[in-house]
Every structure is written in structure tokens, then in C-alpha cells.
Tab-separated table of C-alpha atoms in Angstrom:
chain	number	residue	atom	x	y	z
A	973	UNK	CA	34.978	-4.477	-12.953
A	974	UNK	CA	33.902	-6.422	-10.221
A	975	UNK	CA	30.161	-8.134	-11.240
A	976	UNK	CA	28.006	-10.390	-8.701
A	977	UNK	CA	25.346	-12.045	-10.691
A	978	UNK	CA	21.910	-13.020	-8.924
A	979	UNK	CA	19.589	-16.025	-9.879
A	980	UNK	CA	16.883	-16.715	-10.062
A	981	UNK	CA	15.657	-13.255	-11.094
A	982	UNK	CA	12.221	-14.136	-9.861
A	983	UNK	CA	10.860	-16.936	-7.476
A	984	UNK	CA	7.157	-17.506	-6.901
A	985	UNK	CA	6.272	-20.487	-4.680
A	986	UNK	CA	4.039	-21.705	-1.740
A	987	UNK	CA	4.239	-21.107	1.799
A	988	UNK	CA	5.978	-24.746	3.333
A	989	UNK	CA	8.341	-25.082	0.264
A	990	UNK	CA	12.228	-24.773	0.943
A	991	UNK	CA	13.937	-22.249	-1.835
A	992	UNK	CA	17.799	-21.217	-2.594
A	993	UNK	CA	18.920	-18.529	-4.263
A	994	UNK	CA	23.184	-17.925	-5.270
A	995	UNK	CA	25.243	-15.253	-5.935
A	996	UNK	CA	27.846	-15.647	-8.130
A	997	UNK	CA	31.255	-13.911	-9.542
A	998	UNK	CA	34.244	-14.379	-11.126
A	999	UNK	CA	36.117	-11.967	-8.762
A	1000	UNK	CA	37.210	-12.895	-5.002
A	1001	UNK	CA	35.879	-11.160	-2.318
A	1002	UNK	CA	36.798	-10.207	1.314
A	1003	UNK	CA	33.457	-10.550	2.858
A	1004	UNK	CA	29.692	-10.855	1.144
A	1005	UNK	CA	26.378	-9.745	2.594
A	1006	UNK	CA	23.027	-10.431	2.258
A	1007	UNK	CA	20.455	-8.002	2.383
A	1008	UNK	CA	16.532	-8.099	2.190
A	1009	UNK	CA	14.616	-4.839	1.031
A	1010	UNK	CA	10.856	-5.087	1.486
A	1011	UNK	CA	8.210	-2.947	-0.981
A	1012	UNK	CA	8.601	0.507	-0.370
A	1013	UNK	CA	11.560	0.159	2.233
A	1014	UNK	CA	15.109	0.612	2.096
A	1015	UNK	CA	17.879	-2.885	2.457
A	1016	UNK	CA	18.303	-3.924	5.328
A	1017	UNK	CA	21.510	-5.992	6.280
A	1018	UNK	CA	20.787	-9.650	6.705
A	1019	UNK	CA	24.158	-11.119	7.713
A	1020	UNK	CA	28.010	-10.635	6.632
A	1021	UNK	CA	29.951	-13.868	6.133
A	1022	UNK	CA	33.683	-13.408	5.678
A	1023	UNK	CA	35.503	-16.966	5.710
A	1024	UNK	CA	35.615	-19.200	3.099
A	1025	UNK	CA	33.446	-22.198	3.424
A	1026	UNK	CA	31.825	-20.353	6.225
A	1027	UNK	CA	27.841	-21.294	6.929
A	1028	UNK	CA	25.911	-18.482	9.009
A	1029	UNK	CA	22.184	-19.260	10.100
A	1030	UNK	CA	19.321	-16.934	10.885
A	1031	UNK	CA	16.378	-18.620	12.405
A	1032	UNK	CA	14.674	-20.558	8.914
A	1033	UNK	CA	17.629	-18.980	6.900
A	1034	UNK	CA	20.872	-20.231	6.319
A	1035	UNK	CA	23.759	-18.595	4.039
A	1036	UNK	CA	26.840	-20.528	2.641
A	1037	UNK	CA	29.700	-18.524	1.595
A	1038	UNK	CA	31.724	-20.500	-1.455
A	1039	UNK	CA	35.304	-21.864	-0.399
A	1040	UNK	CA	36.782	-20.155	-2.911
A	1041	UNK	CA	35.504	-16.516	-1.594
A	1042	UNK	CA	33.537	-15.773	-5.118
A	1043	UNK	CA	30.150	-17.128	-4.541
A	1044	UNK	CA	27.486	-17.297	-2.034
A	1045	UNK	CA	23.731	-18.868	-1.581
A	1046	UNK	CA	20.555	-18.465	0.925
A	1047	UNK	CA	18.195	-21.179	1.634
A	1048	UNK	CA	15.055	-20.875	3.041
A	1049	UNK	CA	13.679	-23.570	5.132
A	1050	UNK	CA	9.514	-23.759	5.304
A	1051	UNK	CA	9.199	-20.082	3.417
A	1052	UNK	CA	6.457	-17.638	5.291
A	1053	UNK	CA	4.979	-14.756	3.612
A	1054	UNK	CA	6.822	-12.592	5.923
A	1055	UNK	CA	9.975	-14.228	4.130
A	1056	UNK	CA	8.452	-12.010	0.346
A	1057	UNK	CA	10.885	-9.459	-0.950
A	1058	UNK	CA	13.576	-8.521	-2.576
A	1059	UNK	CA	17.155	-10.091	-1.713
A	1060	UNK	CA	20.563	-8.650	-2.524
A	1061	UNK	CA	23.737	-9.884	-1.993
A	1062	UNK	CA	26.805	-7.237	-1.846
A	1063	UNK	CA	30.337	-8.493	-2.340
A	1064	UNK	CA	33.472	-6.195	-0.492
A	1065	UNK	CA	36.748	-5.916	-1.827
A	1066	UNK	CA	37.255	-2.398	-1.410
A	1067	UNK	CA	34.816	0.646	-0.848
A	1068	UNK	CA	32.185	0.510	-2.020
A	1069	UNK	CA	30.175	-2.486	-1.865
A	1070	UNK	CA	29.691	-4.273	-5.310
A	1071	UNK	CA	25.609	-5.131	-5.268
A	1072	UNK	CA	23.889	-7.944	-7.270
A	1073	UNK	CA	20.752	-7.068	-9.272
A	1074	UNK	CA	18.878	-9.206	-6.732
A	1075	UNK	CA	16.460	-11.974	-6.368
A	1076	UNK	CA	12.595	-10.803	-5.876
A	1077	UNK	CA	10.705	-13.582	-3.586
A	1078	UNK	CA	7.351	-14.324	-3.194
A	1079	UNK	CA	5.490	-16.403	-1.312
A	1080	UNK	CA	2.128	-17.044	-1.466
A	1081	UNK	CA	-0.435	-18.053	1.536
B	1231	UNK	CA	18.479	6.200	17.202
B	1232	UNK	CA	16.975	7.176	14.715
B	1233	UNK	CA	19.578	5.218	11.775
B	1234	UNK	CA	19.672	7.137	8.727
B	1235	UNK	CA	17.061	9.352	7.398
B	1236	UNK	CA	16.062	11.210	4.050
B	1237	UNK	CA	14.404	14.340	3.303
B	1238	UNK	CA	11.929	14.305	1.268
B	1239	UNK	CA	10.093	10.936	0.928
B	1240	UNK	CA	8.314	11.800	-2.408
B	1241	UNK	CA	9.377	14.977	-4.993
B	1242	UNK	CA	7.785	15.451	-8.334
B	1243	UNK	CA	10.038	17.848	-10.987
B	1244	UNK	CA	9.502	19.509	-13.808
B	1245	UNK	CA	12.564	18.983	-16.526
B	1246	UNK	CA	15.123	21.431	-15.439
B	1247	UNK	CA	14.313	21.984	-11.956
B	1248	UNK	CA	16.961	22.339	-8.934
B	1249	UNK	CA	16.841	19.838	-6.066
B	1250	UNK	CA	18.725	18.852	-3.224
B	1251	UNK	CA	18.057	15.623	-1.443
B	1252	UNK	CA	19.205	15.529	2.153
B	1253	UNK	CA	20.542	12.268	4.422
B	1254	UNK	CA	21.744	12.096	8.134
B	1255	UNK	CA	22.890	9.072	10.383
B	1256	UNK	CA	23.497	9.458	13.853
B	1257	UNK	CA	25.541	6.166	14.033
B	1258	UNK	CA	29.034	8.100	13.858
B	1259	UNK	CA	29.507	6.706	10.641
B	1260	UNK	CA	32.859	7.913	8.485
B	1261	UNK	CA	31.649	6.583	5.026
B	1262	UNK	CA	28.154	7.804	3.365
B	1263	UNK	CA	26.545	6.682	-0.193
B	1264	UNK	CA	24.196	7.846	-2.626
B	1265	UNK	CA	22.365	5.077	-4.872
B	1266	UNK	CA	19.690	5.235	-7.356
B	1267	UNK	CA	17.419	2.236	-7.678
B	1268	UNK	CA	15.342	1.357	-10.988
B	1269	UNK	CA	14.087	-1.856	-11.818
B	1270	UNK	CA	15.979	-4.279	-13.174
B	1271	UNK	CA	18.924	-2.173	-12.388
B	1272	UNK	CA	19.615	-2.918	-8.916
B	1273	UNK	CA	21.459	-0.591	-6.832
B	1274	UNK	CA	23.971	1.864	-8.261
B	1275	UNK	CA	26.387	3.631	-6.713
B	1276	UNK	CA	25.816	7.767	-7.758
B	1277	UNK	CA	28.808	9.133	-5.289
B	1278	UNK	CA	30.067	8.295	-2.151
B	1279	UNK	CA	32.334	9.896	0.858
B	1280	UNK	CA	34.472	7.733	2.722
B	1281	UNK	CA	35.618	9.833	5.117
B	1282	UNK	CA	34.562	13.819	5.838
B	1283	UNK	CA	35.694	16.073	3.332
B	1284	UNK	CA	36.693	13.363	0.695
B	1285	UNK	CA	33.638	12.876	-2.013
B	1286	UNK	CA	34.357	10.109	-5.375
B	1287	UNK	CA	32.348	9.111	-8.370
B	1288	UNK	CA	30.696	6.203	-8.152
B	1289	UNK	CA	29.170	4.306	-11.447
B	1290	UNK	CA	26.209	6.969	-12.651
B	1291	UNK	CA	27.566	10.418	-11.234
B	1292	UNK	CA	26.535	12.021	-14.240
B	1293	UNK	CA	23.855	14.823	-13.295
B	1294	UNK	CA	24.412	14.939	-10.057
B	1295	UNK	CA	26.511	16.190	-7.039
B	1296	UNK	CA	27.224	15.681	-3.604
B	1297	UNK	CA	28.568	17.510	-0.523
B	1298	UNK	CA	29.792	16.091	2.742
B	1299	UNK	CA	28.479	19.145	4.618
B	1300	UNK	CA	30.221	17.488	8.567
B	1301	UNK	CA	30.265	13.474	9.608
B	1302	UNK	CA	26.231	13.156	10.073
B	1303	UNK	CA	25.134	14.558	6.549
B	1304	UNK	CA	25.467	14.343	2.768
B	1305	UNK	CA	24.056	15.615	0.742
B	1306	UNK	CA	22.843	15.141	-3.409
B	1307	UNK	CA	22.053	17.771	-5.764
B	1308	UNK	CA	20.123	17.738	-9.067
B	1309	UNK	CA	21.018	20.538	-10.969
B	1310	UNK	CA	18.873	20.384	-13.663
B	1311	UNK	CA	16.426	17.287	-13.309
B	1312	UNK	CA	15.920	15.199	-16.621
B	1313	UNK	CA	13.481	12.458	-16.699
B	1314	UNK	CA	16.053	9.757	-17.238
B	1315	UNK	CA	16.449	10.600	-13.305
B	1316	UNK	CA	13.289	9.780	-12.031
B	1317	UNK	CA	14.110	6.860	-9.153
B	1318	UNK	CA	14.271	5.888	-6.226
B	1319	UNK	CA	17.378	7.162	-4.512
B	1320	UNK	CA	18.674	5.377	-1.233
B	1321	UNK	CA	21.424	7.223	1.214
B	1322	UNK	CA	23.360	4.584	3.253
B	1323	UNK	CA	26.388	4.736	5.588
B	1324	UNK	CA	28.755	2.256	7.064
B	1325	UNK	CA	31.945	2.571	8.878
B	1326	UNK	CA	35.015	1.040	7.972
B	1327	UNK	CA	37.845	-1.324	9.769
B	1328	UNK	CA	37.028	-4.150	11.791
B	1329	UNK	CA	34.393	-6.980	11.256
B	1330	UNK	CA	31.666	-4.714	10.722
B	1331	UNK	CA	33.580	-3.376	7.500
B	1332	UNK	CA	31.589	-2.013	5.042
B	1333	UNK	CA	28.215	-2.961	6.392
B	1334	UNK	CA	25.746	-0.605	5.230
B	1335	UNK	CA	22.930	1.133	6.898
B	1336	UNK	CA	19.996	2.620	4.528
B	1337	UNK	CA	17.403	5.308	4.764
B	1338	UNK	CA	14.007	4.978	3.886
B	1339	UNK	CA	14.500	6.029	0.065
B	1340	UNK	CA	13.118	8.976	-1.547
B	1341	UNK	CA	11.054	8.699	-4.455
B	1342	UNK	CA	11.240	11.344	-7.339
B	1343	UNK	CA	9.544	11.326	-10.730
B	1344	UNK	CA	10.304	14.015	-13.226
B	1345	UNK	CA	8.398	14.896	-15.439
């Protein structure tokens, strides 16, 4: 079974401060994606990075997808609130997606 | 477009009640997913269709089923609701080959509690 573990669990911290959260798993993957799912919404796709070593970047956001195809990590530059919710990371080998428990962000004014 | 959608938004049950949640994309997707989310569970897969026609067990099918009723809309029944299945339940679909593999696309959710 195919298992993508999330941490931190939680993150709390103040508007300004850079964060990272990783995704991690003992299995190889084809691709991994990122997703953010805001309270009361469903996910909603982030990015999809495919090559190993490969670095994607979305405005303040940039994701790093581990050489080795297992493992995967989002930082956030200068968090906003806008940037609170929950994030999930989905790892594809073969339908369906394998999902991580997620990381739940806030970030206070 | 409207993306995917789900009918209802909110359900209350009574134990043993008969329901039948309903999902639609307009994207010309070929794959479509159920998921149930509870805290500190994540996302997990109930069923899924990868293609019309062709339904398959994901990791919690117990309770429930699915039909593929055409390309746009699946479907997921409960049978007789139990409060172990109050959740939030999340269609998605994605198609399949190319960069855009697996790449999913969710609904709003649908919140039911039973009681």
C-alpha cells in the first residue's frame, strides 16, 4: 500500500513569516500534486510536478519535487491570510490518486 | 463551465434511511471518484469509475454503491445510512493520458450527518 505522509499536521504562524511543509513516502511516484482546500470548499489543484528534482513556482509558492520521485515540499514566501487552509499533496502511480492526510495552515493578521 | 457539481449540499438521515448523492462534470472527463472526508482522516477513496461502464472499490466501499449512469454523472447510494457515515463526501473527475494525468477536479462537497 502506497502511504504519503504529511507534516506538520498543524502550522500556526504570522503573516510575513516564510513556512514549508513535505510530503513524504517510501514508494516512487510518477507525478505528485499539491492541492489547497479552503473551509467549507472542495481541493482545488495547485500544481502537478512530474520530474525528479523538478522545482515549480506559483507566485509566493514554490514546490520541490524529491530527486528520487518519493517526496515533495511547499514553501511559502511572506505567508498572507489568503494563503490559510488546508494543503494536500496526492502522489500518482496508477488510478487513483494516493492523498496525504494534509497539512492545515493558518495565518494570522 | 460549470466544473463538477453535487446534489445536495447538506442531508440530515435518520439510521436506516435510503439516499442517493448525485455528481456531474461537464469537462468530458472519462474517470469519476467518490471520497469521504472526516477529520484527521484525509481523503478516502469510497469507489471510483475510470472509464463509462467500469465501477471499482476503492479503500471504504463498505455501505455504499455507485453507478456510472453515461460519461457526465455518477452516482453514490446509501442504502441504509449508519451514523459511522456521517461526512463530508467530495465527487471529483480527471481524465487520463497525457500531462494532465490524473489531475483531479472536485465538487463543492456535500455534507450529511446521520443521526
Amino acid at each position: 500500500t502506497q502511504l504519503l505522509e504529511q507534516s506538520p499536521q498543524f502550522l500556526s504562524i504570522q503573516e510575513g513569516e516564510n513556512l514549508t511543509v513535505y510530503c513524504n513516502s517510501s514508494s516512487v511516484f510518477s507525478s505528485l500534486q499539491w492541492y489547497r482546500q479552503e473551509p467549507g470548499e472542495g481541493p482545488v489543484l495547485l500544481v502537478t510536478v512530474v520530474t525528479g528534482g523538478e522545482v515549480k513556482k506559483l507566485k509566493r509558492l514554490t514546490f520541490q519535487f524529491g530527486d528520487a520521485r518519493k517526496d515533495s515540499s511547499l514553501h511559502i514566501t511572506a505567508a498572507q491570510p489568503g494563503d490559510t487552509g488546508l494543503y494536500l499533496c496526492a502522489g500518482a502511480w496508477n488510478t487513483p490518486l494516493v492523498f496525504g492526510k494534509g497539512t492545515r495552515l493558518s495565518v494570522i493578521a | 463551465n460549470a466544473g463538477v457539481t453535487q446534489t445536495p449540499k447538506f442531508q440530515v438521515l435518520k439510521t436506516g434511511q435510503s439516499m442517493t448523492l448525485q455528481c456531474a462534470q461537464d469537462m468530458n472527463h472519462n474517470s469519476m471518484y467518490w471520497y469521504r472526508q472526516d477529520p484527521g482522516m484525509g481523503l478516502r477513496l469510497i469507489y471510483y469509475s475510470a472509464s463509462e461502464g467500469t465501477t471499482d472499490k476503492g479503500e471504504v466501499p463498505n455501505g455504499y454503491n455507485v453507478s456510472r449512469l453515461n460519461k457526465r454523472e455518477f452516482s453514490l447510494r446509501l442504502e441504509s445510512a449508519a451514523p459511522s457515515q456521517t461526512s463530508v463526501y467530495f465527487c471529483a473527475s480527471s481524465e487520463e493520458g497525457g500531462p494532465s494525468s490524473y489531475e483531479q477536479y472536485f465538487g463543492p462537497g456535500t455534507r450529511l450527518t446521520v443521526t
